[in-house]
mmCIF file of C-alpha atoms in Angstrom:
data_model
loop_
_atom_site.group_PDB
_atom_site.id
_atom_site.type_symbol
_atom_site.label_atom_id
_atom_site.label_comp_id
_atom_site.label_asym_id
_atom_site.label_seq_id
_atom_site.Cartn_x
_atom_site.Cartn_y
_atom_site.Cartn_z
ATOM 1 C CA MET T 30 113.254 110.564 60.667
ATOM 2 C CA ASN T 31 115.304 107.873 62.385
ATOM 3 C CA GLU T 32 113.464 104.649 63.145
ATOM 4 C CA VAL T 33 114.354 103.997 66.741
ATOM 5 C CA LYS T 34 113.444 100.656 68.261
ATOM 6 C CA ILE T 35 111.415 100.804 71.476
ATOM 7 C CA ALA T 36 110.494 98.155 74.062
ATOM 8 C CA LEU T 37 108.009 98.482 76.922
ATOM 9 C CA VAL T 38 108.500 96.411 80.079
ATOM 10 C CA THR T 39 105.705 95.897 82.602
ATOM 11 C CA ILE T 40 105.316 93.672 85.632
ATOM 12 C CA THR T 41 101.661 92.863 86.145
ATOM 13 C CA ARG T 42 99.362 91.011 88.502
ATOM 14 C CA LEU T 43 95.546 90.971 88.460
ATOM 15 C CA GLY T 44 95.593 93.591 85.715
ATOM 16 C CA ASN T 45 94.341 91.439 82.849
ATOM 17 C CA LYS T 46 91.048 93.323 82.458
ATOM 18 C CA TYR T 47 92.730 96.253 80.733
ATOM 19 C CA LEU T 48 95.850 94.669 79.215
ATOM 20 C CA ARG T 49 94.549 94.600 75.656
ATOM 21 C CA GLU T 50 93.738 98.308 75.814
ATOM 22 C CA PHE T 51 97.205 98.889 77.299
ATOM 23 C CA ILE T 52 98.850 96.935 74.475
ATOM 24 C CA GLU T 53 96.920 98.708 71.722
ATOM 25 C CA TYR T 54 97.674 102.098 73.240
ATOM 26 C CA TYR T 55 101.429 101.572 73.230
ATOM 27 C CA LEU T 56 101.606 99.828 69.862
ATOM 28 C CA ASN T 57 99.666 102.742 68.357
ATOM 29 C CA ILE T 58 102.123 105.338 69.644
ATOM 30 C CA GLY T 59 105.216 103.539 68.390
ATOM 31 C CA VAL T 60 106.354 100.831 70.821
ATOM 32 C CA ASP T 61 107.732 97.851 68.881
ATOM 33 C CA LYS T 62 107.305 95.116 71.471
ATOM 34 C CA ILE T 63 105.828 94.778 74.955
ATOM 35 C CA TYR T 64 107.262 92.444 77.578
ATOM 36 C CA PHE T 65 105.009 91.378 80.450
ATOM 37 C CA TYR T 66 106.495 89.893 83.586
ATOM 38 C CA ASP T 67 103.486 87.853 84.678
ATOM 39 C CA ASN T 68 103.307 87.912 88.475
ATOM 40 C CA ASN T 69 99.891 86.213 88.662
ATOM 41 C CA ARG T 70 99.716 83.265 91.049
ATOM 42 C CA TRP T 71 98.786 79.749 89.997
ATOM 43 C CA ARG T 72 95.065 80.156 90.749
ATOM 44 C CA GLU T 73 94.875 83.505 88.961
ATOM 45 C CA GLU T 74 94.311 84.058 85.245
ATOM 46 C CA ASN T 75 97.620 84.072 83.387
ATOM 47 C CA VAL T 76 98.555 87.008 81.170
ATOM 48 C CA MET T 77 98.998 84.563 78.281
ATOM 49 C CA ASP T 78 95.300 83.713 78.485
ATOM 50 C CA VAL T 79 94.359 87.205 77.280
ATOM 51 C CA VAL T 80 97.290 88.192 75.022
ATOM 52 C CA SER T 81 98.185 84.992 73.135
ATOM 53 C CA ASP T 82 97.305 86.467 69.723
ATOM 54 C CA TYR T 83 99.743 89.343 70.285
ATOM 55 C CA VAL T 84 102.399 86.823 71.338
ATOM 56 C CA ASN T 85 101.811 84.789 68.181
ATOM 57 C CA ASN T 86 102.237 87.950 66.112
ATOM 58 C CA GLY T 87 105.556 88.757 67.791
ATOM 59 C CA LEU T 88 104.296 91.972 69.383
ATOM 60 C CA VAL T 89 104.232 90.738 72.994
ATOM 61 C CA GLU T 90 106.348 88.392 75.069
ATOM 62 C CA VAL T 91 105.274 86.991 78.438
ATOM 63 C CA ILE T 92 107.820 86.005 81.075
ATOM 64 C CA TYR T 93 106.362 83.952 83.919
ATOM 65 C CA PHE T 94 107.225 85.639 87.201
ATOM 66 C CA GLY T 95 104.674 84.198 89.611
ATOM 67 C CA ASN T 96 107.195 82.825 92.070
ATOM 68 C CA ALA T 97 109.131 86.077 92.430
ATOM 69 C CA GLU T 98 109.390 87.536 95.925
ATOM 70 C CA GLY T 99 110.796 90.672 97.522
ATOM 71 C CA ARG T 100 111.348 93.840 95.507
ATOM 72 C CA ILE T 101 110.092 92.206 92.355
ATOM 73 C CA GLN T 102 109.987 95.282 90.131
ATOM 74 C CA GLU T 103 113.711 95.939 90.551
ATOM 75 C CA ILE T 104 114.422 92.266 89.881
ATOM 76 C CA ALA T 105 112.276 92.198 86.743
ATOM 77 C CA TYR T 106 113.645 95.469 85.396
ATOM 78 C CA GLN T 107 117.235 94.357 85.956
ATOM 79 C CA ASP T 108 116.552 90.972 84.391
ATOM 80 C CA PHE T 109 115.167 92.577 81.248
ATOM 81 C CA TYR T 110 117.986 95.072 80.888
ATOM 82 C CA ASN T 111 120.619 92.390 81.414
ATOM 83 C CA ASN T 112 119.065 90.144 78.767
ATOM 84 C CA HIS T 113 117.646 92.589 76.220
ATOM 85 C CA GLY T 114 119.192 95.977 76.935
ATOM 86 C CA ASN T 115 121.351 95.853 73.817
ATOM 87 C CA GLU T 116 118.444 95.012 71.513
ATOM 88 C CA TYR T 117 116.600 98.339 71.770
ATOM 89 C CA ASP T 118 117.379 102.018 71.385
ATOM 90 C CA TRP T 119 114.952 102.911 74.177
ATOM 91 C CA ILE T 120 113.245 100.916 76.921
ATOM 92 C CA CYS T 121 110.099 102.113 78.714
ATOM 93 C CA TYR T 122 109.595 100.818 82.253
ATOM 94 C CA PHE T 123 105.958 101.646 83.027
ATOM 95 C CA ASP T 124 103.284 99.936 85.117
ATOM 96 C CA ASP T 125 100.125 98.564 83.517
ATOM 97 C CA ASP T 126 98.136 101.556 84.818
ATOM 98 C CA GLU T 127 100.490 104.177 83.347
ATOM 99 C CA TYR T 128 100.147 105.697 79.879
ATOM 100 C CA VAL T 129 102.755 108.056 78.468
ATOM 101 C CA VAL T 130 101.172 111.062 76.744
ATOM 102 C CA ILE T 131 102.964 113.318 74.242
ATOM 103 C CA ASN T 132 101.126 116.633 74.266
ATOM 104 C CA SER T 133 101.799 117.226 70.567
ATOM 105 C CA ASN T 134 100.208 113.819 69.769
ATOM 106 C CA GLU T 135 103.556 112.923 68.258
ATOM 107 C CA ASN T 136 104.553 109.322 67.695
ATOM 108 C CA LEU T 137 106.889 108.162 70.482
ATOM 109 C CA LYS T 138 109.540 107.159 67.926
ATOM 110 C CA ASN T 139 109.604 110.650 66.480
ATOM 111 C CA PHE T 140 109.568 112.242 69.913
ATOM 112 C CA LEU T 141 112.576 110.246 71.146
ATOM 113 C CA SER T 142 114.416 111.030 67.879
ATOM 114 C CA ASN T 143 114.403 114.737 68.768
ATOM 115 C CA PRO T 144 117.996 116.087 68.621
ATOM 116 C CA MET T 145 117.755 117.303 72.241
ATOM 117 C CA PHE T 146 117.739 113.644 73.355
ATOM 118 C CA CYS T 147 120.404 112.343 70.944
ATOM 119 C CA ASP T 148 123.214 112.165 73.531
ATOM 120 C CA LYS T 149 121.073 111.558 76.625
ATOM 121 C CA ASN T 150 120.841 108.372 78.661
ATOM 122 C CA GLY T 151 117.167 108.755 79.485
ATOM 123 C CA VAL T 152 114.030 110.846 79.152
ATOM 124 C CA SER T 153 111.824 111.232 82.235
ATOM 125 C CA PHE T 154 108.097 111.965 82.268
ATOM 126 C CA PRO T 155 106.316 113.538 85.253
ATOM 127 C CA MET T 156 103.376 111.564 86.590
ATOM 128 C CA ILE T 157 99.819 112.880 86.915
ATOM 129 C CA ASN T 158 97.273 110.872 88.922
ATOM 130 C CA TYR T 159 93.726 110.394 87.625
ATOM 131 C CA SER T 160 90.755 109.657 89.867
ATOM 132 C CA ASP T 161 87.839 107.229 89.535
ATOM 133 C CA SER T 162 85.743 109.998 87.920
ATOM 134 C CA GLY T 163 82.868 109.022 90.239
ATOM 135 C CA VAL T 164 82.460 105.520 88.778
ATOM 136 C CA ILE T 165 81.562 102.638 91.122
ATOM 137 C CA VAL T 166 81.829 99.687 88.704
ATOM 138 C CA ASN T 167 83.492 99.978 85.312
ATOM 139 C CA ASN T 168 81.761 97.425 83.071
ATOM 140 C CA LYS T 169 84.026 98.204 80.117
ATOM 141 C CA ASN T 170 87.347 96.644 79.237
ATOM 142 C CA THR T 171 88.695 100.157 78.740
ATOM 143 C CA ARG T 172 89.665 102.824 81.235
ATOM 144 C CA LEU T 173 91.269 105.656 79.267
ATOM 145 C CA ASP T 174 87.858 107.012 78.260
ATOM 146 C CA VAL T 175 86.363 106.247 81.700
ATOM 147 C CA TYR T 176 88.860 107.730 84.153
ATOM 148 C CA THR T 177 89.375 111.226 82.815
ATOM 149 C CA GLN T 178 89.523 113.495 85.865
ATOM 150 C CA ILE T 179 92.830 114.641 87.317
ATOM 151 C CA LYS T 180 93.081 114.113 91.055
ATOM 152 C CA ASN T 181 93.724 117.532 92.526
ATOM 153 C CA ARG T 182 95.893 117.154 95.634
ATOM 154 C CA GLY T 183 96.571 120.815 96.374
ATOM 155 C CA LYS T 184 98.052 122.132 93.151
ATOM 156 C CA ILE T 185 97.234 119.906 90.210
ATOM 157 C CA TRP T 186 100.811 119.896 88.964
ATOM 158 C CA ALA T 187 102.623 119.762 92.302
ATOM 159 C CA ASN T 188 104.689 117.152 94.125
ATOM 160 C CA SER T 189 104.876 114.568 91.396
ATOM 161 C CA PHE T 190 107.736 112.312 90.412
ATOM 162 C CA TYR T 191 109.190 110.889 87.228
ATOM 163 C CA LYS T 192 109.233 107.576 85.411
ATOM 164 C CA THR T 193 111.995 107.197 82.843
ATOM 165 C CA ILE T 194 112.479 105.832 79.348
ATOM 166 C CA ILE T 195 116.076 104.617 79.406
ATOM 167 C CA ARG T 196 118.436 104.186 76.464
ATOM 168 C CA GLY T 197 119.591 100.674 75.632
ATOM 169 C CA GLY T 198 123.191 99.515 75.730
ATOM 170 C CA LEU T 199 124.179 101.255 78.974
ATOM 171 C CA ASN T 200 125.416 100.115 82.373
ATOM 172 C CA VAL T 201 122.045 100.430 84.118
ATOM 173 C CA THR T 202 121.320 99.347 87.680
ATOM 174 C CA TYR T 203 117.837 98.808 89.101
ATOM 175 C CA ILE T 204 118.758 96.631 92.060
ATOM 176 C CA ILE T 205 118.605 98.553 95.325
ATOM 177 C CA GLY T 206 121.825 100.025 96.646
ATOM 178 C CA LYS T 207 123.715 103.195 97.481
ATOM 179 C CA TYR T 208 124.946 105.191 94.486
ATOM 180 C CA GLU T 209 126.695 108.449 93.688
ATOM 181 C CA GLY T 210 124.360 111.417 93.899
ATOM 182 C CA ASP T 211 121.834 109.403 95.874
ATOM 183 C CA ASP T 212 120.557 110.843 99.142
ATOM 184 C CA ASN T 213 118.403 107.772 99.786
ATOM 185 C CA ILE T 214 115.912 109.189 97.309
ATOM 186 C CA TYR T 215 112.664 107.264 97.659
ATOM 187 C CA ASP T 216 114.524 104.356 99.208
ATOM 188 C CA ASN T 217 116.720 104.040 96.087
ATOM 189 C CA SER T 218 113.583 103.061 94.226
ATOM 190 C CA PHE T 219 113.364 101.529 90.770
ATOM 191 C CA HIS T 220 111.800 104.859 89.757
ATOM 192 C CA VAL T 221 115.268 106.411 89.994
ATOM 193 C CA PRO T 222 117.550 105.283 87.139
ATOM 194 C CA VAL T 223 121.197 104.590 87.935
ATOM 195 C CA VAL T 224 123.669 104.699 85.032
ATOM 196 C CA ASP T 225 127.344 103.884 85.634
ATOM 197 C CA LEU T 226 126.532 103.825 89.379
ATOM 198 C CA LYS T 227 125.307 107.437 89.362
ATOM 199 C CA VAL T 228 121.719 108.547 89.961
ATOM 200 C CA TYR T 229 120.066 110.370 87.024
ATOM 201 C CA ASN T 230 123.325 110.336 85.087
ATOM 202 C CA ASN T 231 122.785 112.404 81.901
ATOM 203 C CA ILE T 232 119.015 111.990 82.112
ATOM 204 C CA VAL T 233 116.673 114.854 81.213
ATOM 205 C CA ASP T 234 112.948 115.476 81.464
ATOM 206 C CA CYS T 235 110.720 115.531 78.399
ATOM 207 C CA ASP T 236 111.508 119.245 77.910
ATOM 208 C CA GLY T 237 115.252 118.547 77.884
ATOM 209 C CA ASN T 238 115.912 119.915 81.383
ATOM 210 C CA GLU T 239 118.054 118.370 84.099
ATOM 211 C CA VAL T 240 116.115 115.959 86.305
ATOM 212 C CA THR T 241 115.816 115.905 90.063
ATOM 213 C CA TYR T 242 113.583 113.343 91.707
ATOM 214 C CA TRP T 243 110.717 115.495 92.926
ATOM 215 C CA VAL T 244 109.250 118.025 90.520
ATOM 216 C CA THR T 245 106.826 120.903 90.711
ATOM 217 C CA MET T 246 105.111 120.549 87.386
ATOM 218 C CA ASN T 247 103.663 123.101 85.049
ATOM 219 C CA GLU T 248 101.460 122.952 82.000
ATOM 220 C CA THR T 249 104.304 123.564 79.558
ATOM 221 C CA TYR T 250 105.710 120.042 79.717
ATOM 222 C CA ASN T 251 105.988 118.266 76.359
ATOM 223 C CA GLY T 252 104.472 115.163 77.909
ATOM 224 C CA TYR T 253 103.468 113.355 81.075
ATOM 225 C CA LEU T 254 102.518 109.964 82.426
ATOM 226 C CA LYS T 255 98.786 109.433 82.910
ATOM 227 C CA HIS T 256 98.571 107.265 86.012
ATOM 228 C CA ILE T 257 95.326 105.564 87.076
ATOM 229 C CA PRO T 258 96.379 104.443 90.572
ATOM 230 C CA THR T 259 93.107 102.851 91.721
ATOM 231 C CA GLY T 260 90.396 103.043 89.079
ATOM 232 C CA CYS T 261 86.890 102.728 90.501
ATOM 233 C CA ILE T 262 86.250 101.082 93.866
ATOM 234 C CA ASP T 263 85.401 97.781 92.153
ATOM 235 C CA ASP T 264 88.689 97.863 90.215
ATOM 236 C CA PHE T 265 90.551 98.763 93.372
ATOM 237 C CA ILE T 266 89.170 95.791 95.308
ATOM 238 C CA ASN T 267 89.757 93.254 92.523
ATOM 239 C CA MET T 268 92.993 94.574 91.014
ATOM 240 C CA LYS T 269 94.807 96.144 93.947
ATOM 241 C CA MET T 270 93.575 94.843 97.291
ATOM 242 C CA LYS T 271 93.713 91.189 96.225
ATOM 243 C CA ARG T 272 97.444 91.540 95.708
ATOM 244 C CA CYS T 273 97.842 92.047 99.488
ATOM 245 C CA TRP T 274 100.510 94.609 98.636
ATOM 246 C CA PRO T 275 102.969 95.608 99.910
ATOM 247 C CA GLY T 276 103.212 92.803 102.458
ATOM 248 C CA PRO T 277 103.999 92.673 106.159
ATOM 249 C CA GLU T 278 107.420 94.296 105.763
ATOM 250 C CA ARG T 279 105.819 97.662 104.949
ATOM 251 C CA THR T 280 103.801 99.407 107.658
ATOM 252 C CA ASP T 281 103.682 102.866 106.074
ATOM 253 C CA VAL T 282 101.226 101.989 103.317
ATOM 254 C CA LYS T 283 98.383 99.517 102.810
ATOM 255 C CA PHE T 284 95.786 98.959 100.117
ATOM 256 C CA ASP T 285 92.602 99.884 101.988
ATOM 257 C CA TYR T 286 89.824 102.456 101.793
ATOM 258 C CA GLU T 287 92.075 105.139 103.262
ATOM 259 C CA TYR T 288 94.554 104.560 100.442
ATOM 260 C CA PHE T 289 91.726 104.643 97.884
ATOM 261 C CA SER T 290 90.507 107.952 99.323
ATOM 262 C CA LYS T 291 93.878 109.606 98.735
ATOM 263 C CA TYR T 292 93.226 109.451 95.000
ATOM 264 C CA ASN T 293 89.427 109.691 94.839
ATOM 265 C CA ASN T 294 86.620 111.622 96.446
ATOM 266 C CA PRO T 295 85.164 109.356 99.171
ATOM 267 C CA THR T 296 81.383 108.915 99.200
ATOM 268 C CA ASN T 297 78.935 106.829 101.212
ATOM 269 C CA GLU T 298 78.119 104.776 98.127
ATOM 270 C CA LYS T 299 81.779 103.890 97.527
ATOM 271 C CA TYR T 300 82.349 103.065 101.170
ATOM 272 C CA GLN T 301 79.273 100.864 101.315
ATOM 273 C CA TYR T 302 80.442 98.999 98.199
ATOM 274 C CA TYR T 303 83.869 98.591 99.802
ATOM 275 C CA ILE T 304 82.375 97.131 103.012
ATOM 276 C CA GLU T 305 80.024 94.779 101.169
ATOM 277 C CA HIS T 306 82.705 93.438 98.836
ATOM 278 C CA THR T 307 85.599 93.038 101.256
ATOM 279 C CA ASN T 308 83.685 91.346 104.101
ATOM 280 C CA LEU T 309 84.767 94.064 106.477
ATOM 281 C CA GLU T 310 82.855 95.370 109.455
#
């Protein structure tokens, strides 16, 4: 089996509680090195404070990114590809609350070495959202064994979208723009890979099928992305709301209890915790 070289790139802020679990998860499935773009502000705990041993062992690199503004994920992704895109066979661009799952429990190196991907520019995984599983405060430094319930929004497998593992050594664009085959999909988001100025150019899903942005999923997929969008209400307040995302330029979305309730079953206990810990009336 070919030994492909894999990098994982993540931009993170206020996510330090679970970073060591995140690192161990990806190292165990075959990622060679993890790059964190540390977007924590100067009064917030730096990523280096919790991962220095991995850095010393050459398994993690931390790039300080606390002063970045605007569409920072596109900027970080483009920066990494420009500087390191030729060093790896495959590059995973996942958030720190996203865990790629291969249904066969196959090592990611072996999976990406499958002949059906040998001439492809990327492999996309559909995303499945997981709820808080009824937890109010997660006192563990782990979440994979805590948040185990799929959030059922209508059909469990419906109306999801992809995140992509991209091949190294290509002409890849993550900066926002207008590209061939792009009908303003998701505001030309960083979720949509552009190769040689063409959207989803020679990119397939994890079953080897042609990719379009939105997907109606089924249970036959070879893999998926386990996404924990909020965690429990305590996680949500301390890891999401304190980011003040997405900022005043976006009026269509806001980290508040309504957002939390899209992914979790609202209860009086959760709402009371939210009120008490956000100083809201």
